[in-house]
PDB file of C-alpha atoms and ligand atoms in Angstrom:
ATOM      1  CA  UNK A   1      30.527  19.361 -69.873  1.00 70.00           C
ATOM      2  CA  UNK A   2      31.386  17.851 -73.362  1.00 72.00           C
ATOM      3  CA  UNK A   3      28.708  18.111 -75.729  1.00 82.00           C
ATOM      4  CA  UNK A   4      29.920  15.443 -77.669  1.00 93.00           C
ATOM      5  CA  UNK A   5      28.272  12.799 -75.702  1.00 97.00           C
ATOM      6  CA  UNK A   6      25.095  10.887 -76.539  1.00 98.00           C
ATOM      7  CA  UNK A   7      22.862   8.304 -75.273  1.00 98.00           C
ATOM      8  CA  UNK A   8      21.190   5.643 -77.215  1.00 98.00           C
ATOM      9  CA  UNK A   9      18.659   2.995 -74.855  1.00 98.00           C
ATOM     10  CA  UNK A  10      18.694  -0.506 -76.707  1.00 98.00           C
ATOM     11  CA  UNK A  11      16.665  -3.475 -75.691  1.00 98.00           C
ATOM     12  CA  UNK A  12      18.149  -6.907 -75.320  1.00 97.00           C
ATOM     13  CA  UNK A  13      14.543  -8.645 -75.446  1.00 97.00           C
ATOM     14  CA  UNK A  14      13.936 -11.283 -73.508  1.00 96.00           C
ATOM     15  CA  UNK A  15      15.536 -14.693 -74.624  1.00 92.00           C
ATOM     16  CA  UNK A  16      19.231 -14.059 -74.384  1.00 87.00           C
ATOM     17  CA  UNK A  17      21.450 -13.088 -77.105  1.00 85.00           C
ATOM     18  CA  UNK A  18      18.514 -13.618 -79.928  1.00 91.00           C
ATOM     19  CA  UNK A  19      16.296 -11.050 -79.796  1.00 96.00           C
ATOM     20  CA  UNK A  20      18.165  -7.767 -79.858  1.00 96.00           C
ATOM     21  CA  UNK A  21      18.008  -5.693 -83.240  1.00 97.00           C
ATOM     22  CA  UNK A  22      20.978  -5.472 -85.439  1.00 97.00           C
ATOM     23  CA  UNK A  23      20.825  -1.908 -85.156  1.00 98.00           C
ATOM     24  CA  UNK A  24      21.035  -2.212 -81.442  1.00 98.00           C
ATOM     25  CA  UNK A  25      23.630  -4.731 -81.465  1.00 97.00           C
ATOM     26  CA  UNK A  26      25.223  -2.280 -83.616  1.00 98.00           C
ATOM     27  CA  UNK A  27      25.038   0.847 -81.129  1.00 98.00           C
ATOM     28  CA  UNK A  28      26.622  -1.439 -78.756  1.00 98.00           C
ATOM     29  CA  UNK A  29      29.523  -2.536 -80.196  1.00 98.00           C
ATOM     30  CA  UNK A  30      30.339   0.902 -81.297  1.00 98.00           C
ATOM     31  CA  UNK A  31      29.821   2.365 -77.826  1.00 98.00           C
ATOM     32  CA  UNK A  32      32.464   3.990 -75.483  1.00 98.00           C
ATOM     33  CA  UNK A  33      30.523   2.730 -72.593  1.00 98.00           C
ATOM     34  CA  UNK A  34      27.790   0.352 -71.916  1.00 98.00           C
ATOM     35  CA  UNK A  35      25.564   0.536 -68.988  1.00 98.00           C
ATOM     36  CA  UNK A  36      22.988  -2.335 -68.501  1.00 97.00           C
ATOM     37  CA  UNK A  37      20.142  -3.604 -66.058  1.00 95.00           C
ATOM     38  CA  UNK A  38      19.978  -7.321 -66.930  1.00 93.00           C
ATOM     39  CA  UNK A  39      18.174 -10.012 -65.142  1.00 84.00           C
ATOM     40  CA  UNK A  40      21.156 -12.415 -65.043  1.00 87.00           C
ATOM     41  CA  UNK A  41      24.525 -12.980 -65.006  1.00 90.00           C
ATOM     42  CA  UNK A  42      24.646 -14.666 -68.516  1.00 91.00           C
ATOM     43  CA  UNK A  43      23.070 -11.928 -70.398  1.00 92.00           C
ATOM     44  CA  UNK A  44      25.970  -9.842 -68.531  1.00 94.00           C
ATOM     45  CA  UNK A  45      28.555 -11.968 -69.736  1.00 95.00           C
ATOM     46  CA  UNK A  46      27.212 -11.951 -73.369  1.00 95.00           C
ATOM     47  CA  UNK A  47      26.876  -8.068 -73.231  1.00 95.00           C
ATOM     48  CA  UNK A  48      30.509  -7.944 -72.290  1.00 96.00           C
ATOM     49  CA  UNK A  49      31.472 -10.139 -75.081  1.00 96.00           C
ATOM     50  CA  UNK A  50      29.649  -7.654 -77.405  1.00 96.00           C
ATOM     51  CA  UNK A  51      31.629  -4.544 -75.856  1.00 98.00           C
ATOM     52  CA  UNK A  52      33.888  -4.854 -72.794  1.00 98.00           C
ATOM     53  CA  UNK A  53      33.456  -1.617 -71.785  1.00 98.00           C
ATOM     54  CA  UNK A  54      30.123  -2.769 -69.885  1.00 97.00           C
ATOM     55  CA  UNK A  55      28.942  -1.914 -66.418  1.00 97.00           C
ATOM     56  CA  UNK A  56      25.842  -3.208 -64.691  1.00 97.00           C
ATOM     57  CA  UNK A  57      23.593  -0.869 -62.844  1.00 97.00           C
ATOM     58  CA  UNK A  58      22.531  -3.437 -60.628  1.00 95.00           C
ATOM     59  CA  UNK A  59      24.291  -2.706 -57.587  1.00 95.00           C
ATOM     60  CA  UNK A  60      22.377   0.262 -57.143  1.00 96.00           C
ATOM     61  CA  UNK A  61      19.547  -1.840 -55.940  1.00 93.00           C
ATOM     62  CA  UNK A  62      18.687  -2.592 -52.426  1.00 90.00           C
ATOM     63  CA  UNK A  63      16.222  -4.354 -50.036  1.00 85.00           C
ATOM     64  CA  UNK A  64      14.892  -1.292 -47.961  1.00 87.00           C
ATOM     65  CA  UNK A  65      15.786   1.417 -50.335  1.00 89.00           C
ATOM     66  CA  UNK A  66      12.699   2.839 -52.474  1.00 90.00           C
ATOM     67  CA  UNK A  67      13.208   1.931 -56.171  1.00 89.00           C
ATOM     68  CA  UNK A  68      11.812   5.375 -57.348  1.00 92.00           C
ATOM     69  CA  UNK A  69      15.492   6.398 -55.548  1.00 95.00           C
ATOM     70  CA  UNK A  70      17.116   3.783 -57.334  1.00 96.00           C
ATOM     71  CA  UNK A  71      16.310   4.492 -60.404  1.00 96.00           C
ATOM     72  CA  UNK A  72      16.847   8.311 -60.261  1.00 97.00           C
ATOM     73  CA  UNK A  73      20.305   7.332 -59.089  1.00 97.00           C
ATOM     74  CA  UNK A  74      20.781   4.586 -62.373  1.00 98.00           C
ATOM     75  CA  UNK A  75      19.361   7.454 -64.552  1.00 98.00           C
ATOM     76  CA  UNK A  76      21.791  10.140 -63.243  1.00 98.00           C
ATOM     77  CA  UNK A  77      24.852   7.702 -63.692  1.00 98.00           C
ATOM     78  CA  UNK A  78      24.159   7.253 -67.096  1.00 98.00           C
ATOM     79  CA  UNK A  79      23.369  11.257 -67.588  1.00 98.00           C
ATOM     80  CA  UNK A  80      26.690  11.965 -65.925  1.00 98.00           C
ATOM     81  CA  UNK A  81      29.017   9.714 -68.151  1.00 98.00           C
ATOM     82  CA  UNK A  82      27.445  11.315 -71.543  1.00 98.00           C
ATOM     83  CA  UNK A  83      27.682  14.805 -70.482  1.00 97.00           C
ATOM     84  CA  UNK A  84      31.948  13.724 -69.848  1.00 96.00           C
ATOM     85  CA  UNK A  85      31.656  13.033 -73.627  1.00 97.00           C
ATOM     86  CA  UNK A  86      31.006   9.616 -73.745  1.00 98.00           C
ATOM     87  CA  UNK A  87      28.736   7.642 -76.373  1.00 98.00           C
ATOM     88  CA  UNK A  88      26.709   5.834 -73.887  1.00 98.00           C
ATOM     89  CA  UNK A  89      24.635   2.916 -74.639  1.00 98.00           C
ATOM     90  CA  UNK A  90      22.010   1.920 -71.912  1.00 98.00           C
ATOM     91  CA  UNK A  91      20.827  -1.571 -72.330  1.00 98.00           C
ATOM     92  CA  UNK A  92      17.639  -2.789 -70.607  1.00 97.00           C
ATOM     93  CA  UNK A  93      15.963  -6.401 -70.998  1.00 97.00           C
ATOM     94  CA  UNK A  94      12.859  -6.492 -72.810  1.00 98.00           C
ATOM     95  CA  UNK A  95      12.049  -3.087 -74.485  1.00 98.00           C
ATOM     96  CA  UNK A  96      13.749  -0.386 -73.000  1.00 98.00           C
ATOM     97  CA  UNK A  97      10.717   1.540 -72.736  1.00 98.00           C
ATOM     98  CA  UNK A  98       8.046  -0.555 -71.579  1.00 98.00           C
ATOM     99  CA  UNK A  99       7.543  -0.579 -67.650  1.00 97.00           C
ATOM    100  CA  UNK A 100      10.901   0.617 -67.586  1.00 97.00           C
ATOM    101  CA  UNK A 101      11.690   4.081 -66.356  1.00 97.00           C
ATOM    102  CA  UNK A 102      15.293   4.634 -66.276  1.00 98.00           C
ATOM    103  CA  UNK A 103      15.913   5.098 -69.955  1.00 98.00           C
ATOM    104  CA  UNK A 104      13.100   7.476 -69.974  1.00 98.00           C
ATOM    105  CA  UNK A 105      14.158   9.950 -67.128  1.00 98.00           C
ATOM    106  CA  UNK A 106      18.070   9.651 -68.499  1.00 98.00           C
ATOM    107  CA  UNK A 107      16.727  10.597 -72.186  1.00 98.00           C
ATOM    108  CA  UNK A 108      14.523  13.758 -70.808  1.00 98.00           C
ATOM    109  CA  UNK A 109      17.034  14.757 -68.684  1.00 98.00           C
ATOM    110  CA  UNK A 110      19.758  14.877 -71.605  1.00 98.00           C
ATOM    111  CA  UNK A 111      17.398  16.112 -74.220  1.00 97.00           C
ATOM    112  CA  UNK A 112      16.489  18.978 -71.793  1.00 97.00           C
ATOM    113  CA  UNK A 113      20.003  20.039 -71.944  1.00 96.00           C
ATOM    114  CA  UNK A 114      20.289  19.578 -75.484  1.00 96.00           C
ATOM    115  CA  UNK A 115      22.232  16.309 -75.570  1.00 97.00           C
ATOM    116  CA  UNK A 116      21.492  14.032 -78.201  1.00 97.00           C
ATOM    117  CA  UNK A 117      19.503  10.673 -76.877  1.00 98.00           C
ATOM    118  CA  UNK A 118      16.919   8.166 -78.080  1.00 98.00           C
ATOM    119  CA  UNK A 119      15.316   4.900 -77.719  1.00 98.00           C
ATOM    120  CA  UNK A 120      15.635   1.960 -79.931  1.00 98.00           C
ATOM    121  CA  UNK A 121      12.855  -0.660 -79.505  1.00 98.00           C
ATOM    122  CA  UNK A 122      13.031  -4.253 -78.323  1.00 97.00           C
ATOM    123  CA  UNK A 123      11.375  -7.156 -78.175  1.00 98.00           C
ATOM    124  CA  UNK A 124       9.217  -6.982 -74.806  1.00 98.00           C
ATOM    125  CA  UNK A 125       7.850  -9.873 -72.316  1.00 98.00           C
ATOM    126  CA  UNK A 126       4.015  -8.690 -73.863  1.00 98.00           C
ATOM    127  CA  UNK A 127       5.796  -9.622 -77.629  1.00 98.00           C
ATOM    128  CA  UNK A 128       6.702 -12.949 -76.251  1.00 98.00           C
ATOM    129  CA  UNK A 129       3.266 -13.499 -74.491  1.00 98.00           C
ATOM    130  CA  UNK A 130       1.319 -12.544 -77.321  1.00 98.00           C
ATOM    131  CA  UNK A 131       3.394 -15.149 -79.612  1.00 97.00           C
ATOM    132  CA  UNK A 132       3.338 -18.006 -76.716  1.00 98.00           C
ATOM    133  CA  UNK A 133      -0.027 -17.624 -75.854  1.00 98.00           C
ATOM    134  CA  UNK A 134      -1.311 -17.098 -79.393  1.00 98.00           C
ATOM    135  CA  UNK A 135      -3.268 -13.858 -78.208  1.00 98.00           C
ATOM    136  CA  UNK A 136      -3.922 -11.291 -81.291  1.00 98.00           C
ATOM    137  CA  UNK A 137      -4.457  -7.948 -78.743  1.00 97.00           C
ATOM    138  CA  UNK A 138      -6.331  -6.854 -81.798  1.00 96.00           C
ATOM    139  CA  UNK A 139      -9.018  -9.456 -81.794  1.00 95.00           C
ATOM    140  CA  UNK A 140     -10.523  -8.315 -78.691  1.00 95.00           C
ATOM    141  CA  UNK A 141      -8.576  -5.254 -77.336  1.00 96.00           C
ATOM    142  CA  UNK A 142      -6.012  -5.522 -74.611  1.00 98.00           C
ATOM    143  CA  UNK A 143      -5.196  -3.587 -71.736  1.00 98.00           C
ATOM    144  CA  UNK A 144      -2.130  -3.151 -69.722  1.00 98.00           C
ATOM    145  CA  UNK A 145      -1.202  -2.510 -66.104  1.00 98.00           C
ATOM    146  CA  UNK A 146       1.209  -2.242 -63.789  1.00 97.00           C
ATOM    147  CA  UNK A 147      -0.976  -4.362 -61.036  1.00 98.00           C
ATOM    148  CA  UNK A 148      -0.614  -2.350 -57.966  1.00 96.00           C
ATOM    149  CA  UNK A 149      -1.076   0.911 -60.259  1.00 96.00           C
ATOM    150  CA  UNK A 150      -4.426  -1.174 -61.552  1.00 98.00           C
ATOM    151  CA  UNK A 151      -5.422  -2.134 -57.839  1.00 98.00           C
ATOM    152  CA  UNK A 152      -4.882   1.196 -56.399  1.00 97.00           C
ATOM    153  CA  UNK A 153      -6.535   3.157 -58.710  1.00 97.00           C
ATOM    154  CA  UNK A 154      -9.659   1.416 -58.544  1.00 96.00           C
ATOM    155  CA  UNK A 155      -9.620   0.892 -62.049  1.00 97.00           C
ATOM    156  CA  UNK A 156     -12.791  -0.553 -64.333  1.00 98.00           C
ATOM    157  CA  UNK A 157     -11.364  -3.423 -66.290  1.00 98.00           C
ATOM    158  CA  UNK A 158     -12.807  -3.442 -69.956  1.00 96.00           C
ATOM    159  CA  UNK A 159     -13.954  -7.280 -69.385  1.00 97.00           C
ATOM    160  CA  UNK A 160     -14.390  -8.471 -72.842  1.00 96.00           C
ATOM    161  CA  UNK A 161     -10.846  -7.618 -73.718  1.00 97.00           C
ATOM    162  CA  UNK A 162      -7.698  -9.296 -72.489  1.00 98.00           C
ATOM    163  CA  UNK A 163      -6.147  -7.973 -68.844  1.00 98.00           C
ATOM    164  CA  UNK A 164      -2.352  -8.234 -68.889  1.00 98.00           C
ATOM    165  CA  UNK A 165      -1.327  -7.397 -65.180  1.00 98.00           C
ATOM    166  CA  UNK A 166       2.681  -6.623 -64.991  1.00 98.00           C
ATOM    167  CA  UNK A 167       4.541  -7.206 -61.847  1.00 97.00           C
ATOM    168  CA  UNK A 168       1.932  -9.644 -60.116  1.00 98.00           C
ATOM    169  CA  UNK A 169       5.016 -10.775 -57.756  1.00 97.00           C
ATOM    170  CA  UNK A 170       4.586  -7.086 -56.513  1.00 95.00           C
ATOM    171  CA  UNK A 171       0.993  -6.820 -55.934  1.00 97.00           C
ATOM    172  CA  UNK A 172      -0.206  -4.202 -53.550  1.00 95.00           C
ATOM    173  CA  UNK A 173       3.903  -3.573 -52.256  1.00 90.00           C
ATOM    174  CA  UNK A 174       3.397   0.191 -51.917  1.00 84.00           C
ATOM    175  CA  UNK A 175       6.495   0.841 -50.198  1.00 81.00           C
ATOM    176  CA  UNK A 176       8.868   0.245 -53.253  1.00 76.00           C
ATOM    177  CA  UNK A 177      11.351  -1.281 -50.891  1.00 74.00           C
ATOM    178  CA  UNK A 178      11.019  -4.885 -50.803  1.00 74.00           C
ATOM    179  CA  UNK A 179      10.941  -7.105 -53.805  1.00 79.00           C
ATOM    180  CA  UNK A 180       7.899  -9.663 -53.509  1.00 87.00           C
ATOM    181  CA  UNK A 181       4.304  -9.369 -51.954  1.00 93.00           C
ATOM    182  CA  UNK A 182       2.228 -11.467 -49.627  1.00 94.00           C
ATOM    183  CA  UNK A 183      -0.436 -13.801 -49.426  1.00 95.00           C
ATOM    184  CA  UNK A 184      -2.454 -11.150 -47.772  1.00 96.00           C
ATOM    185  CA  UNK A 185      -1.794  -8.888 -50.705  1.00 97.00           C
ATOM    186  CA  UNK A 186      -2.815 -11.496 -52.961  1.00 98.00           C
ATOM    187  CA  UNK A 187      -5.709 -12.396 -51.405  1.00 98.00           C
ATOM    188  CA  UNK A 188      -7.044  -8.409 -51.374  1.00 98.00           C
ATOM    189  CA  UNK A 189      -5.805  -8.606 -55.501  1.00 98.00           C
ATOM    190  CA  UNK A 190      -8.256 -11.369 -55.750  1.00 98.00           C
ATOM    191  CA  UNK A 191     -11.177  -9.678 -53.958  1.00 98.00           C
ATOM    192  CA  UNK A 192     -10.758  -6.730 -55.959  1.00 98.00           C
ATOM    193  CA  UNK A 193     -11.012  -8.580 -59.051  1.00 98.00           C
ATOM    194  CA  UNK A 194     -13.476 -10.546 -58.019  1.00 98.00           C
ATOM    195  CA  UNK A 195     -15.875  -7.768 -58.725  1.00 98.00           C
ATOM    196  CA  UNK A 196     -15.665  -7.813 -62.418  1.00 98.00           C
ATOM    197  CA  UNK A 197     -14.675 -11.871 -62.596  1.00 98.00           C
ATOM    198  CA  UNK A 198     -16.061 -14.651 -61.210  1.00 98.00           C
ATOM    199  CA  UNK A 199     -13.621 -16.723 -58.854  1.00 98.00           C
ATOM    200  CA  UNK A 200     -13.453 -19.626 -60.948  1.00 98.00           C
ATOM    201  CA  UNK A 201     -12.529 -17.631 -64.335  1.00 98.00           C
ATOM    202  CA  UNK A 202      -9.167 -19.086 -65.838  1.00 98.00           C
ATOM    203  CA  UNK A 203      -6.086 -16.838 -65.389  1.00 98.00           C
ATOM    204  CA  UNK A 204      -2.778 -17.564 -66.715  1.00 98.00           C
ATOM    205  CA  UNK A 205       0.867 -16.799 -65.228  1.00 98.00           C
ATOM    206  CA  UNK A 206       3.002 -16.274 -67.868  1.00 98.00           C
ATOM    207  CA  UNK A 207       7.075 -16.400 -67.984  1.00 98.00           C
ATOM    208  CA  UNK A 208       8.836 -16.264 -71.104  1.00 97.00           C
ATOM    209  CA  UNK A 209      12.017 -18.091 -71.207  1.00 94.00           C
ATOM    210  CA  UNK A 210      15.225 -16.214 -70.844  1.00 91.00           C
ATOM    211  CA  UNK A 211      17.293 -19.208 -72.494  1.00 88.00           C
ATOM    212  CA  UNK A 212      16.812 -20.605 -75.821  1.00 87.00           C
ATOM    213  CA  UNK A 213      16.753 -23.575 -74.958  1.00 90.00           C
ATOM    214  CA  UNK A 214      13.864 -22.989 -71.646  1.00 92.00           C
ATOM    215  CA  UNK A 215      10.250 -23.489 -72.334  1.00 96.00           C
ATOM    216  CA  UNK A 216       7.652 -20.866 -71.563  1.00 98.00           C
ATOM    217  CA  UNK A 217       6.220 -21.232 -68.169  1.00 98.00           C
ATOM    218  CA  UNK A 218       2.052 -20.908 -69.096  1.00 98.00           C
ATOM    219  CA  UNK A 219      -0.137 -21.792 -65.554  1.00 98.00           C
ATOM    220  CA  UNK A 220      -3.574 -21.549 -65.943  1.00 98.00           C
ATOM    221  CA  UNK A 221      -5.466 -21.541 -62.944  1.00 98.00           C
ATOM    222  CA  UNK A 222      -8.907 -20.233 -61.371  1.00 98.00           C
ATOM    223  CA  UNK A 223      -8.838 -16.641 -60.495  1.00 98.00           C
ATOM    224  CA  UNK A 224      -9.246 -17.768 -56.619  1.00 98.00           C
ATOM    225  CA  UNK A 225      -5.987 -19.938 -56.678  1.00 98.00           C
ATOM    226  CA  UNK A 226      -3.650 -16.964 -57.220  1.00 98.00           C
ATOM    227  CA  UNK A 227      -2.721 -16.431 -53.664  1.00 98.00           C
ATOM    228  CA  UNK A 228      -1.286 -20.181 -53.662  1.00 97.00           C
ATOM    229  CA  UNK A 229       0.408 -20.046 -57.219  1.00 98.00           C
ATOM    230  CA  UNK A 230       4.370 -19.425 -57.349  1.00 97.00           C
ATOM    231  CA  UNK A 231       5.297 -16.119 -58.104  1.00 97.00           C
ATOM    232  CA  UNK A 232       8.531 -14.750 -59.482  1.00 96.00           C
ATOM    233  CA  UNK A 233      10.066 -11.482 -60.470  1.00 94.00           C
ATOM    234  CA  UNK A 234       9.140 -12.033 -64.289  1.00 96.00           C
ATOM    235  CA  UNK A 235       5.569 -13.665 -63.735  1.00 98.00           C
ATOM    236  CA  UNK A 236       2.832 -11.557 -66.119  1.00 98.00           C
ATOM    237  CA  UNK A 237      -0.883 -12.278 -65.018  1.00 98.00           C
ATOM    238  CA  UNK A 238      -3.149 -12.462 -68.078  1.00 98.00           C
ATOM    239  CA  UNK A 239      -6.705 -12.502 -67.490  1.00 98.00           C
ATOM    240  CA  UNK A 240      -8.631 -13.684 -70.927  1.00 98.00           C
ATOM    241  CA  UNK A 241     -11.818 -12.087 -71.483  1.00 98.00           C
ATOM    242  CA  UNK A 242     -15.278 -12.907 -69.582  1.00 98.00           C
ATOM    243  CA  UNK A 243     -17.639 -11.443 -72.354  1.00 96.00           C
ATOM    244  CA  UNK A 244     -17.722 -11.473 -76.193  1.00 91.00           C
ATOM    245  CA  UNK A 245     -17.276  -8.154 -77.879  1.00 82.00           C
ATOM    246  CA  UNK A 246     -20.366  -6.333 -78.162  1.00 83.00           C
ATOM    247  CA  UNK A 247     -21.287  -3.734 -80.719  1.00 89.00           C
ATOM    248  CA  UNK A 248     -23.388  -0.214 -79.163  1.00 92.00           C
ATOM    249  CA  UNK A 249     -25.995   0.634 -81.317  1.00 92.00           C
ATOM    250  CA  UNK A 250     -25.578   4.225 -80.113  1.00 95.00           C
ATOM    251  CA  UNK A 251     -22.032   4.206 -81.322  1.00 95.00           C
ATOM    252  CA  UNK A 252     -23.229   2.662 -84.320  1.00 95.00           C
ATOM    253  CA  UNK A 253     -25.921   5.186 -85.145  1.00 96.00           C
ATOM    254  CA  UNK A 254     -23.269   8.061 -85.153  1.00 97.00           C
ATOM    255  CA  UNK A 255     -22.100   6.153 -88.734  1.00 96.00           C
ATOM    256  CA  UNK A 256     -25.862   5.362 -89.773  1.00 96.00           C
ATOM    257  CA  UNK A 257     -25.161   1.444 -89.371  1.00 96.00           C
ATOM    258  CA  UNK A 258     -27.304  -0.790 -87.368  1.00 94.00           C
ATOM    259  CA  UNK A 259     -26.043  -4.188 -85.168  1.00 91.00           C
ATOM    260  CA  UNK A 260     -27.679  -6.275 -87.693  1.00 90.00           C
ATOM    261  CA  UNK A 261     -25.398  -5.034 -90.472  1.00 89.00           C
ATOM    262  CA  UNK A 262     -22.755  -6.924 -88.527  1.00 87.00           C
ATOM    263  CA  UNK A 263     -24.808 -10.205 -88.599  1.00 77.00           C
ATOM    264  CA  UNK A 264     -25.456  -9.518 -84.720  1.00 69.00           C
ATOM    265  CA  UNK A 265     -29.101  -9.732 -83.356  1.00 66.00           C
ATOM    266  CA  UNK A 266     -30.590  -6.067 -81.968  1.00 57.00           C
ATOM    267  CA  UNK A 267     -32.071  -6.422 -78.553  1.00 53.00           C
TER     268      UNK A 267
HETATM  269  C1  SAM B   1      10.231  -3.898 -64.727  1.00 92.61           C
HETATM  270  S1  SAM B   1       9.526  -4.658 -66.034  1.00 92.61           S
HETATM  271  C2  SAM B   1      10.340  -4.851 -67.311  1.00 92.61           C
HETATM  272  C3  SAM B   1       9.859  -5.278 -68.517  1.00 92.61           C
HETATM  273  C4  SAM B   1      10.576  -5.193 -69.826  1.00 92.61           C
HETATM  274  N1  SAM B   1      11.140  -3.952 -70.144  1.00 92.61           N
HETATM  275  C5  SAM B   1       9.897  -5.604 -71.083  1.00 92.61           C
HETATM  276  O1  SAM B   1      10.122  -5.142 -72.014  1.00 92.61           O
HETATM  277  O2  SAM B   1       9.398  -6.841 -70.716  1.00 92.61           O
HETATM  278  C6  SAM B   1       9.018  -6.432 -65.138  1.00 92.61           C
HETATM  279  C7  SAM B   1       7.631  -7.297 -65.688  1.00 92.61           C
HETATM  280  O3  SAM B   1       7.919  -7.244 -66.918  1.00 92.61           O
HETATM  281  C8  SAM B   1       7.455  -8.581 -66.819  1.00 92.61           C
HETATM  282  N2  SAM B   1       8.279  -9.553 -67.412  1.00 92.61           N
HETATM  283  C9  SAM B   1       9.710  -9.399 -67.390  1.00 92.61           C
HETATM  284  N3  SAM B   1      10.205 -10.636 -67.848  1.00 92.61           N
HETATM  285  C10 SAM B   1       9.528 -11.368 -68.188  1.00 92.61           C
HETATM  286  C11 SAM B   1       9.359 -12.619 -68.772  1.00 92.61           C
HETATM  287  N4  SAM B   1      10.632 -13.472 -68.738  1.00 92.61           N
HETATM  288  N5  SAM B   1       8.278 -13.430 -68.849  1.00 92.61           N
HETATM  289  C12 SAM B   1       6.870 -12.565 -68.631  1.00 92.61           C
HETATM  290  N6  SAM B   1       7.115 -11.359 -67.899  1.00 92.61           N
HETATM  291  C13 SAM B   1       8.239 -10.816 -67.864  1.00 92.61           C
HETATM  292  C14 SAM B   1       6.801  -9.104 -65.284  1.00 92.61           C
HETATM  293  O4  SAM B   1       5.233  -8.664 -65.445  1.00 92.61           O
HETATM  294  C15 SAM B   1       7.670  -8.563 -64.496  1.00 92.61           C
HETATM  295  O5  SAM B   1       7.558  -8.298 -63.474  1.00 92.61           O
END
């Protein structure tokens, strides 16, 4: 073991080359070794141009292999390199810690053994989504879930706030061994969402562009049409609020306030 090693997890952003922070780029340039889990070969080529000592961890993915195992193996490879004494950067697309566990695993493992390990933030898919869809999560509130976790957990959404479902293309995929969902799973997804939202409620599939010359995909359709809609691994579903934000008189009582103080009618 060589305690000179360290790990920095950086996010490359979503749009190629332009959304990485200067700080993260400087760590990339100075690293002895860079590992990456990036969505396409162009991003990888760009990373190699910043630091030629680059290795992709994509080779650890395989159809039929549990993604849980894949993520553990990815983290183990990074941790091992740090223990050899290298200054390692792990580059993940978007934000390295948002709906992305490998960086978190590696940091936890290394810190528990006394190695320096940290994460630097990056521009995530939802950061792009807020910009492209003109949503301020502070206006009505915003809930974020991994789609299957939301479905399997029987989670009751706050229908007065935005609901963002990540990994919609894996809805109901419980084996963690394949990379797409089925029409039956999407029909079940609609049935569950229909407990809270009418079938005609407009939902959005959003895909932020990877290249600066591309446009974002913003496809709006009624909830019931979800099973017919083309979904990709980068698709995110947004469900806009169904109802208006309501004030609660019982809560306001705690502050000595009244609904009428906010211009709303008391019932
Ligand atoms: C494993 S997560 C990675 C998220 C990434 N760490 C981030 O910060 O955005 C993959 C999910 O992120 C969302 N996502 C990734 N790329 C996207 C894009 N270009 N546009 C919209 N959503 C995207 C999708 O919900 C996708 O299923």
